[in-house]
mmCIF file of C-alpha atoms in Angstrom:
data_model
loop_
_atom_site.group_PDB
_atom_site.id
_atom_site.type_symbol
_atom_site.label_atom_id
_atom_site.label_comp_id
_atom_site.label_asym_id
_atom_site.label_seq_id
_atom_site.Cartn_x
_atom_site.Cartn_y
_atom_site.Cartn_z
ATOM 1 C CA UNK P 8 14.818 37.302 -15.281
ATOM 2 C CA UNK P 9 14.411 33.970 -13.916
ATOM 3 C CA UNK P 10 12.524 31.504 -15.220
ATOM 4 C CA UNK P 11 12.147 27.787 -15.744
ATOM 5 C CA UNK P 12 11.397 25.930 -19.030
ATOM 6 C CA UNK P 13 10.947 22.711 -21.084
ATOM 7 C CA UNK P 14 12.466 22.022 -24.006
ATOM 8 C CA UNK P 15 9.391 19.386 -25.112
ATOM 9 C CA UNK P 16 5.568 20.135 -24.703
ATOM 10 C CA UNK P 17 4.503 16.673 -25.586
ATOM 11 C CA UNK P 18 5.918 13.878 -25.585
ATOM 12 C CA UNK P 19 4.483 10.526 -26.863
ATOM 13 C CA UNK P 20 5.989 6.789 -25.955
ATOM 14 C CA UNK P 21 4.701 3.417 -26.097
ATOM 15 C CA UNK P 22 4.579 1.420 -22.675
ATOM 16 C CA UNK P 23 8.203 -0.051 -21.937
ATOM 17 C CA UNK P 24 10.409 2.657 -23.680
ATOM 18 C CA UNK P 25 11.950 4.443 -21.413
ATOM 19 C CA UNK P 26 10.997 8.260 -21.289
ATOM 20 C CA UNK P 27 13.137 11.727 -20.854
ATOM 21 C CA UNK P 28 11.594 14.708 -20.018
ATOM 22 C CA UNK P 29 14.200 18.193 -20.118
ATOM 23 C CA UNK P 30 13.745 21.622 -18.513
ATOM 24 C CA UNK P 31 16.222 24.174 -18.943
ATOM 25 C CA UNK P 32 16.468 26.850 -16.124
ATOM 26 C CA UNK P 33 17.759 30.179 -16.243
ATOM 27 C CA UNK P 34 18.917 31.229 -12.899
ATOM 28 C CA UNK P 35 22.550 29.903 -11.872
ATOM 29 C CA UNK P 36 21.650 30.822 -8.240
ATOM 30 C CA UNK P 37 19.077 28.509 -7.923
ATOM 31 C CA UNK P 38 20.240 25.700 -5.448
ATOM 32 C CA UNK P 39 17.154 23.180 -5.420
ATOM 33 C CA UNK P 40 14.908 21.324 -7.994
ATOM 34 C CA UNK P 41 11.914 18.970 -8.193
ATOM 35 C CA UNK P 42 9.996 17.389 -10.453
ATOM 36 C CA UNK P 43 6.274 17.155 -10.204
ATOM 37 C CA UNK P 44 3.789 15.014 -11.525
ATOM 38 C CA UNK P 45 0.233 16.446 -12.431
ATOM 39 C CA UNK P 46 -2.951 14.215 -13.404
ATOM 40 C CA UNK P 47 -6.026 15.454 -14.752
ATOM 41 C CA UNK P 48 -7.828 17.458 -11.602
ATOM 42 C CA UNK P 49 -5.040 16.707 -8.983
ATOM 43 C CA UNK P 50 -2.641 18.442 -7.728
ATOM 44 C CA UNK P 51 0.971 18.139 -8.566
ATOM 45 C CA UNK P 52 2.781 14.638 -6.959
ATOM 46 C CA UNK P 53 6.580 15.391 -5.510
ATOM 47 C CA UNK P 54 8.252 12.513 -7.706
ATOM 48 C CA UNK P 55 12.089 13.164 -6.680
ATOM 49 C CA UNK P 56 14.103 16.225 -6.036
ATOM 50 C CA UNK P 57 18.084 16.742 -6.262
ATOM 51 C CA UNK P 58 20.083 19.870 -5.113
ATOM 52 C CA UNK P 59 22.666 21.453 -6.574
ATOM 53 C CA UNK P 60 25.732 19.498 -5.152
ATOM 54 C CA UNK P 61 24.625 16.039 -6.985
ATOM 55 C CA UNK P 62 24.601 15.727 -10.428
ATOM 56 C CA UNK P 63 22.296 12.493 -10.397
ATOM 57 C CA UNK P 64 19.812 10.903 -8.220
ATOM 58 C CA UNK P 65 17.802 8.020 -8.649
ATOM 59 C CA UNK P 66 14.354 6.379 -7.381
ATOM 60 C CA UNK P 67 12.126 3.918 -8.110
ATOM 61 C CA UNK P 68 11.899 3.847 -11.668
ATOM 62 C CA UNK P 69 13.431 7.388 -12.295
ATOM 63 C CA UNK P 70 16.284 9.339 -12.526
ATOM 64 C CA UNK P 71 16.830 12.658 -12.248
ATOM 65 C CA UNK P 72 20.603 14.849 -13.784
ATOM 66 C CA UNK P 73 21.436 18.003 -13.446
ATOM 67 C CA UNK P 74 23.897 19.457 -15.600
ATOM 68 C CA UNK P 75 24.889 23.275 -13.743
ATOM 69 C CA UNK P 76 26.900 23.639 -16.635
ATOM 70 C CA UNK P 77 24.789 24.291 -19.386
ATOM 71 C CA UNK P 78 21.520 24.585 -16.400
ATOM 72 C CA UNK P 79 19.558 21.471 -17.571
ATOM 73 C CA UNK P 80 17.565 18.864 -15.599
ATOM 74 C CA UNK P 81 15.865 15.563 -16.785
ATOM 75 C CA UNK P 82 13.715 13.149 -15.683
ATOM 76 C CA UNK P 83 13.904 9.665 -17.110
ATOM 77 C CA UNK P 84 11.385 7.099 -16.704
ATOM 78 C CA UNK P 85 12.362 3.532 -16.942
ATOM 79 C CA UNK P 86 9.771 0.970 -18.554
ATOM 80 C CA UNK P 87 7.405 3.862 -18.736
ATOM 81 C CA UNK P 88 3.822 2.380 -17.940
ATOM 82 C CA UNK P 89 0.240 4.030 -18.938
ATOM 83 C CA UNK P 90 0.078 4.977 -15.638
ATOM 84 C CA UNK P 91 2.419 7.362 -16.088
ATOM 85 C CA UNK P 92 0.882 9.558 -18.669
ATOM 86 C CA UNK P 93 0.574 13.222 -16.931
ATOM 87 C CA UNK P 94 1.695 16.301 -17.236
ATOM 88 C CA UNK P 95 5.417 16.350 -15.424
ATOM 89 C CA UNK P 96 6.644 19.798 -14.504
ATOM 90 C CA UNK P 97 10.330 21.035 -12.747
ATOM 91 C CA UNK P 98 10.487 23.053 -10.451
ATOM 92 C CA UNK P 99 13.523 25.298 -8.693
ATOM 93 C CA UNK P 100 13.936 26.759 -5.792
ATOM 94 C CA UNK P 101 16.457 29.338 -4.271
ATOM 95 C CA UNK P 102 16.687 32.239 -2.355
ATOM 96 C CA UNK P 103 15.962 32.370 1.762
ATOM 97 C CA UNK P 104 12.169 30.916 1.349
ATOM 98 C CA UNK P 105 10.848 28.266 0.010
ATOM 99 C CA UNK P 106 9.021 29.876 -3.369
ATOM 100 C CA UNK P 107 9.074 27.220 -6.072
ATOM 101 C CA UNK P 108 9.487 28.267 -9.633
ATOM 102 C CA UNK P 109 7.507 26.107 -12.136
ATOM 103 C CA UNK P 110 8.042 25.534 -15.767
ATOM 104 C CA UNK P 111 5.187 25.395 -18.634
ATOM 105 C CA UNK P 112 4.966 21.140 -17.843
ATOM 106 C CA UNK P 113 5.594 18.454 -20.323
ATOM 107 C CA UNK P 114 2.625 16.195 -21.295
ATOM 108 C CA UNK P 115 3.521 12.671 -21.636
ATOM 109 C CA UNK P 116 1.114 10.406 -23.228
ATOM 110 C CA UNK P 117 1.991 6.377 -22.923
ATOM 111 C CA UNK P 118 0.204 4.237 -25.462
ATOM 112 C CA UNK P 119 -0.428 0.816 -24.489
ATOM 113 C CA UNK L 15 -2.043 10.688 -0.668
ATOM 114 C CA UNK L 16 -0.273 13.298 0.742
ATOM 115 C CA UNK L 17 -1.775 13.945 3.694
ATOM 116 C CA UNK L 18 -2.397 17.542 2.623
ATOM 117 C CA UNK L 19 -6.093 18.258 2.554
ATOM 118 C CA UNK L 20 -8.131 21.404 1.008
ATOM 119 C CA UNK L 21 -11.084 22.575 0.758
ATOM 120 C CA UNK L 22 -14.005 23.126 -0.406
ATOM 121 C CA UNK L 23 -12.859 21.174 -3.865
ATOM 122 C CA UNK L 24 -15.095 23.337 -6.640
ATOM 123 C CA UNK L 25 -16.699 26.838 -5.854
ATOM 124 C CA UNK L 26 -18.479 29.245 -7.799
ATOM 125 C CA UNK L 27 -18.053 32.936 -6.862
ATOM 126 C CA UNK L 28 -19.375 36.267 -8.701
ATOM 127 C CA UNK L 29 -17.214 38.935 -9.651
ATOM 128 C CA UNK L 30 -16.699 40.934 -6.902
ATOM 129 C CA UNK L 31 -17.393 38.839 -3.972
ATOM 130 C CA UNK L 32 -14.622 37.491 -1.647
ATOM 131 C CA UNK L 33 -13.723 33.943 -1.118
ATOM 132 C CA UNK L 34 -11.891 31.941 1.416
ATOM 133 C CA UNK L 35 -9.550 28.884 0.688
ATOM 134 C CA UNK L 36 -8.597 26.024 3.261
ATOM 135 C CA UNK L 37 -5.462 23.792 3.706
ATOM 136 C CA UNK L 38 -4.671 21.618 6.541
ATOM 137 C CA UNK L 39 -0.819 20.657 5.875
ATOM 138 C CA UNK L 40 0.565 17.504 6.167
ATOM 139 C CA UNK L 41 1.573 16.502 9.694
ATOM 140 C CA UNK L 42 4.730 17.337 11.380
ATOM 141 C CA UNK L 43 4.535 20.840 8.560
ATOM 142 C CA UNK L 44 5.313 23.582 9.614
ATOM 143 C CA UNK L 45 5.008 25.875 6.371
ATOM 144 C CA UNK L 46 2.261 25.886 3.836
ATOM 145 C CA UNK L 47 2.662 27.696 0.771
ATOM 146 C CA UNK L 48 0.160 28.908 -2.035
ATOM 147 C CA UNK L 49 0.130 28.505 -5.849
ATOM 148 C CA UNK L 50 -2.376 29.292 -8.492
ATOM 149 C CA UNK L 51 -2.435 27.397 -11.015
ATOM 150 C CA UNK L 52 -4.205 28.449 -14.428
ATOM 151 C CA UNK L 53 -5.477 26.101 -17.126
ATOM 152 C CA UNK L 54 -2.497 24.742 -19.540
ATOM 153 C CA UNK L 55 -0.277 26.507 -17.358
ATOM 154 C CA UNK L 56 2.286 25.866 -14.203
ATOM 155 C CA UNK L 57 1.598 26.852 -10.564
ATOM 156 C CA UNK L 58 2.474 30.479 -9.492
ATOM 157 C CA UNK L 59 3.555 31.410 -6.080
ATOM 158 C CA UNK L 60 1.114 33.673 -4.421
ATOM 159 C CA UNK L 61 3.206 33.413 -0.901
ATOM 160 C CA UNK L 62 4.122 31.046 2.211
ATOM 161 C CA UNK L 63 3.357 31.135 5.718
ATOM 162 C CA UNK L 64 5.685 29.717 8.322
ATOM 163 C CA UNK L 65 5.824 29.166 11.851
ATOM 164 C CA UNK L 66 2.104 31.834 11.695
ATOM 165 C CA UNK L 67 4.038 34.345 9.734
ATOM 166 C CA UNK L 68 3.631 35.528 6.189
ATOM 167 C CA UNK L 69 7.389 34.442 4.405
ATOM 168 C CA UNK L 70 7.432 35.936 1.062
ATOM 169 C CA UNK L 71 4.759 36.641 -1.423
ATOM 170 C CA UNK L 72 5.075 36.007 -5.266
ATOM 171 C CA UNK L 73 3.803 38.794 -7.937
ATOM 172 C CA UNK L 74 0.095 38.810 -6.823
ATOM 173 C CA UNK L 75 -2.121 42.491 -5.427
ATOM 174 C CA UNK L 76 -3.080 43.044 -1.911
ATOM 175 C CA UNK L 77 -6.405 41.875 -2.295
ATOM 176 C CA UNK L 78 -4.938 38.256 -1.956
ATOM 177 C CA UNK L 79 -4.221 37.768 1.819
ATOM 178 C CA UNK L 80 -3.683 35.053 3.543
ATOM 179 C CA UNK L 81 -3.294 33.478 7.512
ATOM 180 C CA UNK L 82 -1.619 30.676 9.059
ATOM 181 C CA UNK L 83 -2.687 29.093 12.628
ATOM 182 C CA UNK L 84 -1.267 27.499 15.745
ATOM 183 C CA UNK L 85 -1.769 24.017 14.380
ATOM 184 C CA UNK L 86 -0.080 25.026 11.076
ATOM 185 C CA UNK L 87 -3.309 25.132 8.751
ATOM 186 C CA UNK L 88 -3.692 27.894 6.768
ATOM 187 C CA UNK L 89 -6.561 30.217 4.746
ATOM 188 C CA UNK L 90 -6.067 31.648 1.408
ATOM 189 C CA UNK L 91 -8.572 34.978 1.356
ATOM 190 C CA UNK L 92 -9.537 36.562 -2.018
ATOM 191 C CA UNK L 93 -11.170 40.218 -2.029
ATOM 192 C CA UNK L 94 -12.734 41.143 -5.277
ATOM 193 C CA UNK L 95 -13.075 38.994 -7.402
ATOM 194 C CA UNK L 96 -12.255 39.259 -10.849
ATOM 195 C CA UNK L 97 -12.755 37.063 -13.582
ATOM 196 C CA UNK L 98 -8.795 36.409 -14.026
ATOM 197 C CA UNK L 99 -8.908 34.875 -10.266
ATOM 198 C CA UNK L 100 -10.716 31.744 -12.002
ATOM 199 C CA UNK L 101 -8.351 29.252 -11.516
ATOM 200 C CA UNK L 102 -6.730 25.517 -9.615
ATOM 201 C CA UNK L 103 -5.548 27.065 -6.020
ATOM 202 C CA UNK L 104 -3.125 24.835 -4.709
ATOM 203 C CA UNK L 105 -1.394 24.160 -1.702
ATOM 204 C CA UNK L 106 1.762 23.099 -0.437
ATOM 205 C CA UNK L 107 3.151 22.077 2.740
ATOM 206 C CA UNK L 108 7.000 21.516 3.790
ATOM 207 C CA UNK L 109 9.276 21.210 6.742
ATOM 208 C CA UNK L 110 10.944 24.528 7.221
ATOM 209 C CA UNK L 111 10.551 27.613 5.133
ATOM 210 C CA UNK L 112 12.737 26.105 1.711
ATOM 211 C CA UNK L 113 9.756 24.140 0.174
ATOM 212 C CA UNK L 114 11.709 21.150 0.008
ATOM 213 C CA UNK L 115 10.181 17.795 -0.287
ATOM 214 C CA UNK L 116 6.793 20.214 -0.559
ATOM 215 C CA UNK L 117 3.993 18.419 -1.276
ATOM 216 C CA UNK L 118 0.543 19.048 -2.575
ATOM 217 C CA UNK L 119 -2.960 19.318 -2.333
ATOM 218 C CA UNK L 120 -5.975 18.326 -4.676
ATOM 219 C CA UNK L 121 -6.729 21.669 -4.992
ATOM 220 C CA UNK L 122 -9.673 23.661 -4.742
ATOM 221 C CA UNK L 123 -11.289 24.768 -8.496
ATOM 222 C CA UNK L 124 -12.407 28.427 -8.025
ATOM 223 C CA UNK L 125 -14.684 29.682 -10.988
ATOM 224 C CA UNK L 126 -15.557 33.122 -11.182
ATOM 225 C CA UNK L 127 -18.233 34.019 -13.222
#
């Protein structure tokens, strides 16, 4: 079936490392990913997206692969900041409407 | 912020009653999409609405219906509530019915008790 996981439940950093954050994803078809960040009672914040005809795409402070290969994403979080301690879930998306498919989430905790 | 407004933010229902959600999307969206979200765990997609029409619906019973208007806000209805319903409901607007660039709500916190 499809599906859409993380390798890491937690992860811990101290503030300035720079963070990664995997998800593994089962379905080759899928053409479309995001990754989401989630604080404590909000909803989930669109942090950058990248389809399946890049292998690498960068914002502020993040960068996001995708390896079709061996279906892996990551997130990486440059100077990571105690602001940035959330839960961060991927997301796919494929198929002829727009259902996302989320993974379990990844907490990351930054300690100052 | 998003732009993408729900409400009411916290409700308490009884098992059995029904419940209505609200989302205005963000503007210049044209799809909204629902997710429930369960504590610990990621969103699930209950189903979108584009352009008024209902555009594929995740693994969730009848009982959860929902409706889209004109001006591209949309209602999340609930029949029956069960105890399992407790949960984050979430929504998501986009341009066009792929989800991309969707973004979300704050959520309305449904407790069923």
């Amino acid at each position: 079936g499809e599906s859409v996981g993380l390798h890491l439940p937690t992860l811990s950093v101290q503030e300035g490392d720079n963070s990664i954050i995997n998800c593994a994803y089962s379905n080759s078809a899928s053409d479309y990913f995001i990754w989401y960040k989630q604080e404590s009672g909000k909803g989930p914040q669109f942090i950058i997206d990248i389809r399946s005809n890049m292998d690498k795409r960068q914002g502020q402070r993040v960068t996001v692969l995708l390896n079709k290969t061996v279906k892996h994403l990551s997130l990486q979080i440059a100077a990571t900041q105690p602001g940035d301690s959330a839960v961060y879930f991927c997301a796919e998306n494929k198929g002829s409407y727009g259902k996302l498919t989320f993974g379990q989430g990844t907490i990351l905790t930054v300690h100052p | 912020e998003t732009g993408v407004t729900q409400s009411p933010t916290h409700l308490i229902k009884t098992r059995g009653q029904q419940v209505t959600l609200r989302c205005s999307s963000q503007s210049g969206h044209n799809t909204v999409s629902w997710y429930q979200q369960a504590l610990g765990q990621g969103p699930q997609f209950i189903f979108q609405y584009y352009r008024e029409e209902e555009n594929g619906r995740g693994n969730f019973p009848p009982r959860f219906s929902g409706l889209q208007f004109p001006n591209y806000s949309s209602e999340l209805n609930v029949n029956a509530l069960e105890l399992d319903d407790s949960a984050l409901y979430l929504c998501a607007s986009s341009l066009g019915d792929r989800n991309t660039e969707a973004f979300f709500g704050q959520g309305t916190r449904l407790t069923v008790v």
